[in-house]
mmCIF file of C-alpha atoms in Angstrom:
data_model
loop_
_atom_site.group_PDB
_atom_site.id
_atom_site.type_symbol
_atom_site.label_atom_id
_atom_site.label_comp_id
_atom_site.label_asym_id
_atom_site.label_seq_id
_atom_site.Cartn_x
_atom_site.Cartn_y
_atom_site.Cartn_z
ATOM 1 C CA MET A 19 0.000 0.000 0.000
ATOM 2 C CA LEU A 20 2.860 2.361 0.745
ATOM 3 C CA ALA A 21 4.387 1.874 -2.705
ATOM 4 C CA ARG A 22 1.055 2.123 -4.537
ATOM 5 C CA TRP A 23 -0.761 4.800 -2.524
ATOM 6 C CA GLY A 24 2.040 6.609 -0.677
ATOM 7 C CA TYR A 25 0.666 5.691 2.733
ATOM 8 C CA GLN A 26 0.609 2.347 4.498
ATOM 9 C CA TYR A 27 -2.860 2.667 6.014
ATOM 10 C CA VAL A 28 -5.523 2.966 3.293
ATOM 11 C CA PHE A 29 -8.971 1.479 2.743
ATOM 12 C CA ALA A 30 -9.799 -1.102 5.443
ATOM 13 C CA GLU A 31 -6.462 -0.545 7.171
ATOM 14 C CA TRP A 32 -7.133 3.151 7.800
ATOM 15 C CA GLN A 33 -8.268 4.306 11.235
ATOM 16 C CA PHE A 34 -8.903 7.808 12.457
ATOM 17 C CA HIS A 35 -5.866 9.189 14.222
ATOM 18 C CA VAL A 36 -4.381 12.468 15.260
ATOM 19 C CA THR A 37 -0.745 12.816 14.353
ATOM 20 C CA LEU A 38 1.470 14.394 16.964
ATOM 21 C CA THR A 39 4.834 15.973 16.274
ATOM 22 C CA ARG A 40 6.531 12.980 17.872
ATOM 23 C CA ARG A 41 5.731 9.797 19.767
ATOM 24 C CA LEU A 42 4.694 10.272 23.359
ATOM 25 C CA SER A 43 6.903 8.781 26.009
ATOM 26 C CA ALA A 44 5.329 6.234 28.365
ATOM 27 C CA GLU A 45 5.177 8.926 31.054
ATOM 28 C CA GLU A 46 3.478 11.409 28.712
ATOM 29 C CA ARG A 47 1.021 8.790 27.477
ATOM 30 C CA ALA A 48 0.115 7.946 31.096
ATOM 31 C CA VAL A 49 -1.015 11.575 31.511
ATOM 32 C CA VAL A 50 -2.476 12.304 28.065
ATOM 33 C CA GLN A 51 -4.469 9.129 27.378
ATOM 34 C CA PRO A 52 -6.681 9.289 30.494
ATOM 35 C CA ALA A 53 -7.322 13.000 29.872
ATOM 36 C CA VAL A 54 -8.359 12.375 26.261
ATOM 37 C CA THR A 55 -10.515 9.406 27.281
ATOM 38 C CA ALA A 56 -12.203 11.481 29.983
ATOM 39 C CA PHE A 57 -12.858 14.301 27.512
ATOM 40 C CA LEU A 58 -14.102 12.154 24.612
ATOM 41 C CA GLY A 59 -15.835 9.448 26.623
ATOM 42 C CA GLU A 60 -17.207 6.683 24.411
ATOM 43 C CA ALA A 61 -17.073 8.860 21.273
ATOM 44 C CA ALA A 62 -13.564 7.723 20.380
ATOM 45 C CA GLY A 63 -14.649 4.079 20.140
ATOM 46 C CA ARG A 64 -17.704 4.604 17.910
ATOM 47 C CA PRO A 65 -17.563 3.840 14.181
ATOM 48 C CA ARG A 66 -17.678 6.839 11.885
ATOM 49 C CA ARG A 67 -18.563 7.287 8.235
ATOM 50 C CA VAL A 68 -15.963 9.431 6.489
ATOM 51 C CA THR A 69 -17.540 11.398 3.643
ATOM 52 C CA GLU A 70 -14.775 13.874 2.866
ATOM 53 C CA LEU A 71 -11.130 14.630 3.457
ATOM 54 C CA CYS A 72 -9.710 18.077 4.075
ATOM 55 C CA LEU A 73 -6.254 19.381 3.314
ATOM 56 C CA PHE A 74 -5.094 21.998 5.803
ATOM 57 C CA ILE A 75 -2.285 24.522 5.550
ATOM 58 C CA GLN A 76 -0.589 26.620 8.187
ATOM 59 C CA PRO A 77 0.312 29.943 6.514
ATOM 60 C CA ALA A 78 3.059 30.726 9.021
ATOM 61 C CA PRO A 79 4.535 29.111 12.141
ATOM 62 C CA GLY A 80 2.075 29.545 14.996
ATOM 63 C CA ALA A 81 -0.741 30.707 12.687
ATOM 64 C CA PRO A 82 -4.099 28.930 12.747
ATOM 65 C CA PHE A 83 -4.536 26.115 10.265
ATOM 66 C CA LYS A 84 -6.879 26.848 7.353
ATOM 67 C CA ILE A 85 -8.712 24.492 5.023
ATOM 68 C CA ALA A 86 -6.956 24.577 1.656
ATOM 69 C CA GLU A 87 -9.220 22.035 -0.007
ATOM 70 C CA ARG A 88 -12.212 19.864 0.895
ATOM 71 C CA LEU A 89 -12.422 16.632 -1.074
ATOM 72 C CA PRO A 90 -15.683 14.661 -1.104
ATOM 73 C CA LEU A 91 -15.373 10.880 -1.084
ATOM 74 C CA ARG A 92 -17.567 8.801 -3.322
ATOM 75 C CA GLY A 93 -18.625 5.245 -2.845
#
């Protein structure tokens, strides 16, 4: 999939994720994961239907991200 699509997790292999700037250490994960779970509750474990993908840009370091393009998915 990586060679063909440029990313190893596509189609059935893809799962929603939020990419961080680096991996969390075990100590950081011990703090962050319970906080995220408490905030999101059961929402994180529910299936979702993805109907579009958005490409974001950050015009300058520290600036808010803006949607550059919204791509509807078909199928």
